[in-house]
PDB file of C-alpha atoms in Angstrom:
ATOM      1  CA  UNK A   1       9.189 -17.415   0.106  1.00  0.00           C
ATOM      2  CA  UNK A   2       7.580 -14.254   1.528  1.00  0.00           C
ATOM      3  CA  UNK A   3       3.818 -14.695   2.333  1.00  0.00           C
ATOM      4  CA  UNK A   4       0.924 -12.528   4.365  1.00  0.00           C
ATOM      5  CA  UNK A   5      -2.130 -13.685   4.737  1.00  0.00           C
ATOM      6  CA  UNK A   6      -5.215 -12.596   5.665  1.00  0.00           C
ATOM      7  CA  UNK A   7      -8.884 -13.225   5.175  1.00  0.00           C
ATOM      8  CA  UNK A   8     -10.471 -12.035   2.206  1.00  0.00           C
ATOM      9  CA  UNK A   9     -13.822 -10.627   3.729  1.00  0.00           C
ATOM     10  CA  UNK A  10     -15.365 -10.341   6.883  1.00  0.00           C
ATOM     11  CA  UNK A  11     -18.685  -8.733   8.330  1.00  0.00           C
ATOM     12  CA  UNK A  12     -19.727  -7.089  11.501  1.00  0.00           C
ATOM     13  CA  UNK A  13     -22.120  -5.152  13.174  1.00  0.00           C
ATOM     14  CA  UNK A  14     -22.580  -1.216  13.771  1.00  0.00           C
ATOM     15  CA  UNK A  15     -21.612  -0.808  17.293  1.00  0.00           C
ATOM     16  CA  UNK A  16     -19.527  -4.401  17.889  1.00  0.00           C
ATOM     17  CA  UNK A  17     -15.756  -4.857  17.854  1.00  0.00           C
ATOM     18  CA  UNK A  18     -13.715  -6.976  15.183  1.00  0.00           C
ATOM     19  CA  UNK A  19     -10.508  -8.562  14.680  1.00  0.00           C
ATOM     20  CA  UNK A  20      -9.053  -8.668  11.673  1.00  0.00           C
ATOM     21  CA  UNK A  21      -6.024 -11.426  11.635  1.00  0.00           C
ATOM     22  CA  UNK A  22      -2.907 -10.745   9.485  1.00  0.00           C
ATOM     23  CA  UNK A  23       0.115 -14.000   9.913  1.00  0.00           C
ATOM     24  CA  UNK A  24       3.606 -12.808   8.204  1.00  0.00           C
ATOM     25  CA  UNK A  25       6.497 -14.862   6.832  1.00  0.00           C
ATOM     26  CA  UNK A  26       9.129 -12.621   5.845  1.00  0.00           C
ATOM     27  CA  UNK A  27      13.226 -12.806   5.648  1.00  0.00           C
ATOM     28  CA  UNK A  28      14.060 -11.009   8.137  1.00  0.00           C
ATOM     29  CA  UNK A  29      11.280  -7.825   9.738  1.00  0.00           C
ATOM     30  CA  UNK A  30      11.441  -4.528  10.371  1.00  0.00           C
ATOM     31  CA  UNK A  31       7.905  -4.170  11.515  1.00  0.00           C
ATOM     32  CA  UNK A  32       4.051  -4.683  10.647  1.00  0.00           C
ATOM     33  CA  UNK A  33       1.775  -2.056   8.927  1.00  0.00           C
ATOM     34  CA  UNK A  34      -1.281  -1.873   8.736  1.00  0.00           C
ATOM     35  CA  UNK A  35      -3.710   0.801   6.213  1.00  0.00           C
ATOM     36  CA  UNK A  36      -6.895   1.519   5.546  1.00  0.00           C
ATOM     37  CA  UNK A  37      -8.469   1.524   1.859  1.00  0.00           C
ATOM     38  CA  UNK A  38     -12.103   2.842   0.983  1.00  0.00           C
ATOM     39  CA  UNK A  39     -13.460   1.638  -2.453  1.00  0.00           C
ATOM     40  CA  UNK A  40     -11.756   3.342  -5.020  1.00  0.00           C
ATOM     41  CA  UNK A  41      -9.749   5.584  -3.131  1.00  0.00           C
ATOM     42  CA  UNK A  42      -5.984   5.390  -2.223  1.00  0.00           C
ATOM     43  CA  UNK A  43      -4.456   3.045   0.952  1.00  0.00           C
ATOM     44  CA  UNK A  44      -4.246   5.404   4.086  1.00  0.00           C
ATOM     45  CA  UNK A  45      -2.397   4.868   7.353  1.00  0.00           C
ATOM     46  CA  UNK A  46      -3.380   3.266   9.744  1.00  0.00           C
ATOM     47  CA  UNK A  47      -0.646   2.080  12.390  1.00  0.00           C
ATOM     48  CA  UNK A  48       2.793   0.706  12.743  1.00  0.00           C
ATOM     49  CA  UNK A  49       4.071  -2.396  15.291  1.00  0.00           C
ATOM     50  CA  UNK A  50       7.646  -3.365  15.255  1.00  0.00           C
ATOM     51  CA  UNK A  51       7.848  -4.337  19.298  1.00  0.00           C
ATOM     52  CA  UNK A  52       5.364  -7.734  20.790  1.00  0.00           C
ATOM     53  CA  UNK A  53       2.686  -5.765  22.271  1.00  0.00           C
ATOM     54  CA  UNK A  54      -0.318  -3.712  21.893  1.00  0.00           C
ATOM     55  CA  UNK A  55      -0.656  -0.095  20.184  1.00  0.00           C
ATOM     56  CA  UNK A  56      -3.861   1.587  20.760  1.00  0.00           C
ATOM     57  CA  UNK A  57      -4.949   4.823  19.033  1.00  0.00           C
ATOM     58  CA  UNK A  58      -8.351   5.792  19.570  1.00  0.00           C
ATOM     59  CA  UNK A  59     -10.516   2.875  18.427  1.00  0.00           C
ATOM     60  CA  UNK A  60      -8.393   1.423  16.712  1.00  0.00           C
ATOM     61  CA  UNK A  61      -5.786  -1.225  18.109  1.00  0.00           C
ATOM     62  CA  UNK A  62      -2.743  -3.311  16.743  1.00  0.00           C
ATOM     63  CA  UNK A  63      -0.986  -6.417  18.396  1.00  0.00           C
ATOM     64  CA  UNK A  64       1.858  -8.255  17.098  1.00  0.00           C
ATOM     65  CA  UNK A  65       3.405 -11.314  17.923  1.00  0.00           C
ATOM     66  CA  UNK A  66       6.849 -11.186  16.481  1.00  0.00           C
ATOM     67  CA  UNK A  67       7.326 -15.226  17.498  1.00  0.00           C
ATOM     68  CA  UNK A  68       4.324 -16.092  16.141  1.00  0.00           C
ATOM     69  CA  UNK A  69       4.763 -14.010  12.772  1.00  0.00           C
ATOM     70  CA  UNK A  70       1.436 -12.497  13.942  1.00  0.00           C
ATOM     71  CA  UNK A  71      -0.660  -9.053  14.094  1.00  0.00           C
ATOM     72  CA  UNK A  72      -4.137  -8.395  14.716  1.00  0.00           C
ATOM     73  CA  UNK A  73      -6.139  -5.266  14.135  1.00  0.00           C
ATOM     74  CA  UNK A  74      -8.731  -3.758  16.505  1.00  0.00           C
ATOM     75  CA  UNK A  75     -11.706  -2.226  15.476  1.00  0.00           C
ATOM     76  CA  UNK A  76     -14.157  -0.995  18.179  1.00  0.00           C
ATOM     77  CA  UNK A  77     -17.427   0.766  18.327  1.00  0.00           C
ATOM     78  CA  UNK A  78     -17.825  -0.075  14.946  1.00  0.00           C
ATOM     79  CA  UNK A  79     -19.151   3.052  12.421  1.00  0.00           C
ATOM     80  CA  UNK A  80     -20.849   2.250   9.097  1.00  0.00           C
ATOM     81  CA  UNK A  81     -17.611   4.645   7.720  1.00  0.00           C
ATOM     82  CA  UNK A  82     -15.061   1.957   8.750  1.00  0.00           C
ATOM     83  CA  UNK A  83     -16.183  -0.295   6.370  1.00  0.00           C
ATOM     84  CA  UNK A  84     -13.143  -0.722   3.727  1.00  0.00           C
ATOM     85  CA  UNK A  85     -10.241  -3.139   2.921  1.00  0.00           C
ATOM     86  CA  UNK A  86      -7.951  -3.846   5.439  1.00  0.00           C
ATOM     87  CA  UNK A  87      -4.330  -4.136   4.262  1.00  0.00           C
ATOM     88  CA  UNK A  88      -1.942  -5.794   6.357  1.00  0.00           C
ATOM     89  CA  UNK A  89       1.985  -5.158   5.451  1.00  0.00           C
ATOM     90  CA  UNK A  90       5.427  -6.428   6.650  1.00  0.00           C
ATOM     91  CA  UNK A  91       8.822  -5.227   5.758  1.00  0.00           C
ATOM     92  CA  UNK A  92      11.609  -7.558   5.042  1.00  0.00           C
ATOM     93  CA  UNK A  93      15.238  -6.879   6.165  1.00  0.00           C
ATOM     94  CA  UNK A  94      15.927  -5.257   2.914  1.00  0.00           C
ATOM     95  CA  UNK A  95      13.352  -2.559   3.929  1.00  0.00           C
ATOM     96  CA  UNK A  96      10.497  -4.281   1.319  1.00  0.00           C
ATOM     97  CA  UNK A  97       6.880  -3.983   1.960  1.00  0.00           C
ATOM     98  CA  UNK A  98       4.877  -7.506   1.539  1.00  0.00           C
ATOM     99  CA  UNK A  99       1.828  -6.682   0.791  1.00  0.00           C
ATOM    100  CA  UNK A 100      -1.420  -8.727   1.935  1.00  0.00           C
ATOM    101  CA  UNK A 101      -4.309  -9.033  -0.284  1.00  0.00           C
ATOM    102  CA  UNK A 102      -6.718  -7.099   2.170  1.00  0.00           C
ATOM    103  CA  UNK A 103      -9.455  -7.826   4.153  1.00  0.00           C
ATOM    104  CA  UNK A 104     -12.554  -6.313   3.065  1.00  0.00           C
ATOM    105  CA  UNK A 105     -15.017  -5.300   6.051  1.00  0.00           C
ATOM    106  CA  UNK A 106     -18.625  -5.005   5.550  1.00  0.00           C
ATOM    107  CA  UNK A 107     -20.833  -3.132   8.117  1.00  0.00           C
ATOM    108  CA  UNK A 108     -24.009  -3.710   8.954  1.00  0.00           C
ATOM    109  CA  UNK A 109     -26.659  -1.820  10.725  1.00  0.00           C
TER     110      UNK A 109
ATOM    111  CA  UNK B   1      -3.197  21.013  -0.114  1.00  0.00           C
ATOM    112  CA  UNK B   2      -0.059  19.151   0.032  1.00  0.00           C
ATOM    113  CA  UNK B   3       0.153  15.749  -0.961  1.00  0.00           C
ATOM    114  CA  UNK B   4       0.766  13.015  -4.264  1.00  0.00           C
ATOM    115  CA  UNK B   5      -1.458  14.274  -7.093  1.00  0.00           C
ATOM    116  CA  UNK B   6      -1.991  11.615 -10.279  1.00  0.00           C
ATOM    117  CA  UNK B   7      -2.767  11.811 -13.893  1.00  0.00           C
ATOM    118  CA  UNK B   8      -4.973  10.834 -15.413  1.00  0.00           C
ATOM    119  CA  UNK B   9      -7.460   9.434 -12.879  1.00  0.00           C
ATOM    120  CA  UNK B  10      -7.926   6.637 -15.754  1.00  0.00           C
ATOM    121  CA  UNK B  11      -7.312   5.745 -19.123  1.00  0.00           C
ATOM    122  CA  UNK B  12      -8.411   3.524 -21.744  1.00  0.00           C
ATOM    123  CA  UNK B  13      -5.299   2.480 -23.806  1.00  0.00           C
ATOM    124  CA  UNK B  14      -4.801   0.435 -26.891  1.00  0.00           C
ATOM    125  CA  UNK B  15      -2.012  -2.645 -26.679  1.00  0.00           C
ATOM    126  CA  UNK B  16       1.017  -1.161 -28.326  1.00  0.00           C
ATOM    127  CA  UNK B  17       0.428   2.204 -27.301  1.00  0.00           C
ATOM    128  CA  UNK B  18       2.813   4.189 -25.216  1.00  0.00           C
ATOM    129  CA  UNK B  19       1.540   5.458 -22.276  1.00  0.00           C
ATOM    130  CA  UNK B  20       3.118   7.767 -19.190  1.00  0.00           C
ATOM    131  CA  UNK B  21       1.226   7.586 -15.712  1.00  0.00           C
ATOM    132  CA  UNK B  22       2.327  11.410 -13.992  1.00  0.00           C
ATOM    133  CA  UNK B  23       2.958  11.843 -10.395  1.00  0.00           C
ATOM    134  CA  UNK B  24       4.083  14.473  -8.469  1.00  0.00           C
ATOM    135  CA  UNK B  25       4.534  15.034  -4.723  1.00  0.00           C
ATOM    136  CA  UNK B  26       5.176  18.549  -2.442  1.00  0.00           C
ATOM    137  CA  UNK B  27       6.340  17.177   0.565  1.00  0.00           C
ATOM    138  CA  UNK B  28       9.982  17.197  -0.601  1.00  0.00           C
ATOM    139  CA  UNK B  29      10.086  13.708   0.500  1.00  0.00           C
ATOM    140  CA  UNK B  30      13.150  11.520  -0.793  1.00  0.00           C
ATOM    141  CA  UNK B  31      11.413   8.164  -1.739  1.00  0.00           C
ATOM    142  CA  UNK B  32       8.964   7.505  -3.639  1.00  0.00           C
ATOM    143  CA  UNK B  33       7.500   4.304  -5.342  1.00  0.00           C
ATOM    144  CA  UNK B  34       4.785   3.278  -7.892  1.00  0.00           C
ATOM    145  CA  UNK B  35       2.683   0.081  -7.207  1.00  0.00           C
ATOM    146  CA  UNK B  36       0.152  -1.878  -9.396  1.00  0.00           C
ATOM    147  CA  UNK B  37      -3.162  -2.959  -7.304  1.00  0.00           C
ATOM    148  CA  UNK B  38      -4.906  -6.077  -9.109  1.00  0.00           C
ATOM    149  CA  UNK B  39      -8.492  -7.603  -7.543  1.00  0.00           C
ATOM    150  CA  UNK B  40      -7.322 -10.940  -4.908  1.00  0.00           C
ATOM    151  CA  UNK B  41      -3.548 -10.146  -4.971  1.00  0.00           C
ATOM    152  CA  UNK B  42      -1.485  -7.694  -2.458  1.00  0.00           C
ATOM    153  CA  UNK B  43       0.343  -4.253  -3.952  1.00  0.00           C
ATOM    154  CA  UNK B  44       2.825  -5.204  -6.095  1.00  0.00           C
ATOM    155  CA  UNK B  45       6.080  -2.888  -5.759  1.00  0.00           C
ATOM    156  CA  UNK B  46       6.931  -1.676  -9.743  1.00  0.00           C
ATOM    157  CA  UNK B  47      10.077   0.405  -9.193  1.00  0.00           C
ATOM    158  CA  UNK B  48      11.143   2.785  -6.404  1.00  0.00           C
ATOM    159  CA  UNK B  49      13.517   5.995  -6.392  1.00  0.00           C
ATOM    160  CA  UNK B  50      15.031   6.389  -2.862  1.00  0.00           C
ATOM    161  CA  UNK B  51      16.332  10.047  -4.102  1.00  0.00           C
ATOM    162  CA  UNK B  52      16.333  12.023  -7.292  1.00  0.00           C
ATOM    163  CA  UNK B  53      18.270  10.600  -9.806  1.00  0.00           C
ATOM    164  CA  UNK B  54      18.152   6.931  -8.641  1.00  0.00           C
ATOM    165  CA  UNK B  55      15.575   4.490  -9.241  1.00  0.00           C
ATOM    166  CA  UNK B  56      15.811   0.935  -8.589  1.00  0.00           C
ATOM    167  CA  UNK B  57      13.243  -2.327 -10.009  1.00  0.00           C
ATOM    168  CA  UNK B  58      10.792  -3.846  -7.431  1.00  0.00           C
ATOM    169  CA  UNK B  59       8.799  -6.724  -7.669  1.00  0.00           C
ATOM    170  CA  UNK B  60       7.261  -6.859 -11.321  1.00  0.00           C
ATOM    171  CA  UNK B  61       9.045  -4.004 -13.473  1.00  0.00           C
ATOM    172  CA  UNK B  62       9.051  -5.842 -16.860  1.00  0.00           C
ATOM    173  CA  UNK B  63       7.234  -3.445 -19.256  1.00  0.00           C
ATOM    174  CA  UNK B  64       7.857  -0.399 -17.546  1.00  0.00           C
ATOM    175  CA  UNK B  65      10.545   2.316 -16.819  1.00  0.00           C
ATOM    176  CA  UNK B  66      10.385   5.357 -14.427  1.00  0.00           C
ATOM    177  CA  UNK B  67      12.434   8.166 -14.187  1.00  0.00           C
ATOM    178  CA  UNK B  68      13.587  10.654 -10.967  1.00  0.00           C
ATOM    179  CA  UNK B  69      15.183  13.978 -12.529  1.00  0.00           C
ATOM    180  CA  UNK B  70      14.375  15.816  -9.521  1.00  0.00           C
ATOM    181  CA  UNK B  71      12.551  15.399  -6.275  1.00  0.00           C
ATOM    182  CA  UNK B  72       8.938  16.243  -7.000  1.00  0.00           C
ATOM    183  CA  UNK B  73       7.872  13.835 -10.033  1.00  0.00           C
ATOM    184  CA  UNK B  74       8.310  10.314 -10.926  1.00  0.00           C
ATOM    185  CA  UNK B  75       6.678   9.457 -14.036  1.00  0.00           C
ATOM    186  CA  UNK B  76       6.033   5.587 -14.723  1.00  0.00           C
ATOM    187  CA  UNK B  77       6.308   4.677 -18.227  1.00  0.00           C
ATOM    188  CA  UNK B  78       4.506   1.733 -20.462  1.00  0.00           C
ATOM    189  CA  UNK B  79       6.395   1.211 -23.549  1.00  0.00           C
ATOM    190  CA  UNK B  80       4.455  -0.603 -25.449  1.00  0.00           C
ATOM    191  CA  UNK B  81       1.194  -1.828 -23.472  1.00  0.00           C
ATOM    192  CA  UNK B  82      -0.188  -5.275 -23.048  1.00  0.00           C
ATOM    193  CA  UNK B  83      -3.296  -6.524 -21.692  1.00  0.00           C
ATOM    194  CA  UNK B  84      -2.332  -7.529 -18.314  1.00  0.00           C
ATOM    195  CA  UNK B  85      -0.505  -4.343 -17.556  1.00  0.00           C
ATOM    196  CA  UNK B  86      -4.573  -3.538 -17.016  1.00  0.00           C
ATOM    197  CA  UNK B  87      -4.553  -2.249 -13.549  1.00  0.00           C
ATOM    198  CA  UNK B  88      -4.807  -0.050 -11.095  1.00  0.00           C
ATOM    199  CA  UNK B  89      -1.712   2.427 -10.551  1.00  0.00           C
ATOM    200  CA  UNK B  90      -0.545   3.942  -7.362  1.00  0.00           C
ATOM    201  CA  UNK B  91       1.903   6.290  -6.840  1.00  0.00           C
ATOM    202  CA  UNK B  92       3.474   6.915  -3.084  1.00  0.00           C
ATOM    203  CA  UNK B  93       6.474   8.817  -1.312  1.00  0.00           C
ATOM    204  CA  UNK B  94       7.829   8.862   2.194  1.00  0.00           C
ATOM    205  CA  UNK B  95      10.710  10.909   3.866  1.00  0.00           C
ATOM    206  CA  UNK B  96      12.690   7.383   4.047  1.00  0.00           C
ATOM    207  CA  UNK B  97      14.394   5.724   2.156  1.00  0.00           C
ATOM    208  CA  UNK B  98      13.425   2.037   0.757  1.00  0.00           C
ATOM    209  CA  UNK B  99       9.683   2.056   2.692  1.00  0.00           C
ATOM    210  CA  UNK B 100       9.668   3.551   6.012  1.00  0.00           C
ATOM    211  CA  UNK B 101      10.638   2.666   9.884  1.00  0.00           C
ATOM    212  CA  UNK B 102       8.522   4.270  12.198  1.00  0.00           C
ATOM    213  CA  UNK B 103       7.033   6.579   9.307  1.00  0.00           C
ATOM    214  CA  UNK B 104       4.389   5.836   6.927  1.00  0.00           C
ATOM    215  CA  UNK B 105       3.755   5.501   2.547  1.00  0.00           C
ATOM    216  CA  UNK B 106       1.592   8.726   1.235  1.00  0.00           C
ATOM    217  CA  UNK B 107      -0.270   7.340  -1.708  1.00  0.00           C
ATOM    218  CA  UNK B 108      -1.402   9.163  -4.752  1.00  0.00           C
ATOM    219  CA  UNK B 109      -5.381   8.403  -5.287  1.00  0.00           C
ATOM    220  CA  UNK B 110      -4.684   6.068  -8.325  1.00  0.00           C
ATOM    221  CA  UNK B 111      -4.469   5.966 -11.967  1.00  0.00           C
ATOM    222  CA  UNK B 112      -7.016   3.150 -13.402  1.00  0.00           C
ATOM    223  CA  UNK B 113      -5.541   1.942 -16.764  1.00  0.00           C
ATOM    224  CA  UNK B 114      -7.250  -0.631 -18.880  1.00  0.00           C
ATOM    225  CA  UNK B 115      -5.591  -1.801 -21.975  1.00  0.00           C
ATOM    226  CA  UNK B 116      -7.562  -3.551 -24.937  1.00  0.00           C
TER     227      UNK B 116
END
């Protein structure tokens, strides 16, 4: 079957960095999304791997393993407004989103 | 301010009723999808229109229908609602078809239906 997971919460610091894990098992993959979601408010955006590598935009970073079925996402310089869910998704080779669950981050001072 | 605009922003709907979640996008794109959200699981794809007139069944599209008469609106219709059709309702488009390749889903900023 197709699967994502991800872990359900994680905190961090204002100021610090933090990796937020995603693993993938999909048929077939057309790349690795990831989007932002504020409480209450709709998923936004965030970046989009379909190559091994890194992407960076700004402070915000995505890897992805394509052997491993893996992606990470880079926070840095945390902010207390980048605390949100964290929603990893892959696409199948029908073109399907697989949605994780989401990672909620929590912020602290 | 262009974008996905929903209606109603929530709703409190009694099982049986019949019930039609509106959404309606400007950026002439040419797919456009409508997801439930539910607390510990992923988005779960409901049905999807790649262009007007098409629409095709996602992941869990028992109990509802949609409709794509043109490109703008795709309404998302409960026939006859149950409890666990309580959720929360998003709407998105992009200017692929069947999810996007190098592009991105714009979502709508959710409908929140509960049904007692």
């Amino acid at each position: 079957g197709q699967n994502i997971d991800q872990p359900t919460e994680m905190t961090a610091t204002e100021g610090a960095i933090v990796q937020i894990n995603c693993t993938y098992q999909t048929s077939g993959f057309n790349g690795l999304f990831w989007y932002q979601q504020h409480a209450g408010e709709a998923p936004t955006f965030l970046s989009y791997n379909v190559l091994d590598g890194l992407e960076e935009k700004g402070r915000f970073s995505s890897f992805l393993s394509r052997s491993k079925g893996y992606s990470y996402l880079l926070l840095k310089e945390l902010q207390m407004k980048d605390s949100a869910s964290y929603l990893c998704a892959a696409m199948d080779s029908n073109y399907q989103l697989i949605w994780g669950a989401g990672t909620k981050l929590i912020i602290k001072p | 301010i262009a974008g996905i605009t929903q209606a109603p922003t929530s709703q409190i709907l009694a099982a049986g009723r019949r019930m039609t979640l509106r959404c309606t996008q400007d950026m002439r794109h040419n797919a456009m999808y409508w997801y439930r959200q539910d607390l510990g699981l992923g988005l779960r794809l409901i049905h999807y229109s790649n262009t007007a007139g098409t629409t095709g069944k996602g992941e869990v599209p028992d109990g509802y229908s949609v409709s794509r008469a043109n490109t703008d609106d795709f309404p998302l219709t409960l026939a006859s609602a149950v409890p666990s059709q309580t959720s929360v309702y998003f709407c998105a488009s992009s200017d692929s078809d069947r999810g996007t390749d190098t592009g991105e889903l714009f979502f709508g900023e959710g409908s929140r239906l509960t049904v007692l």
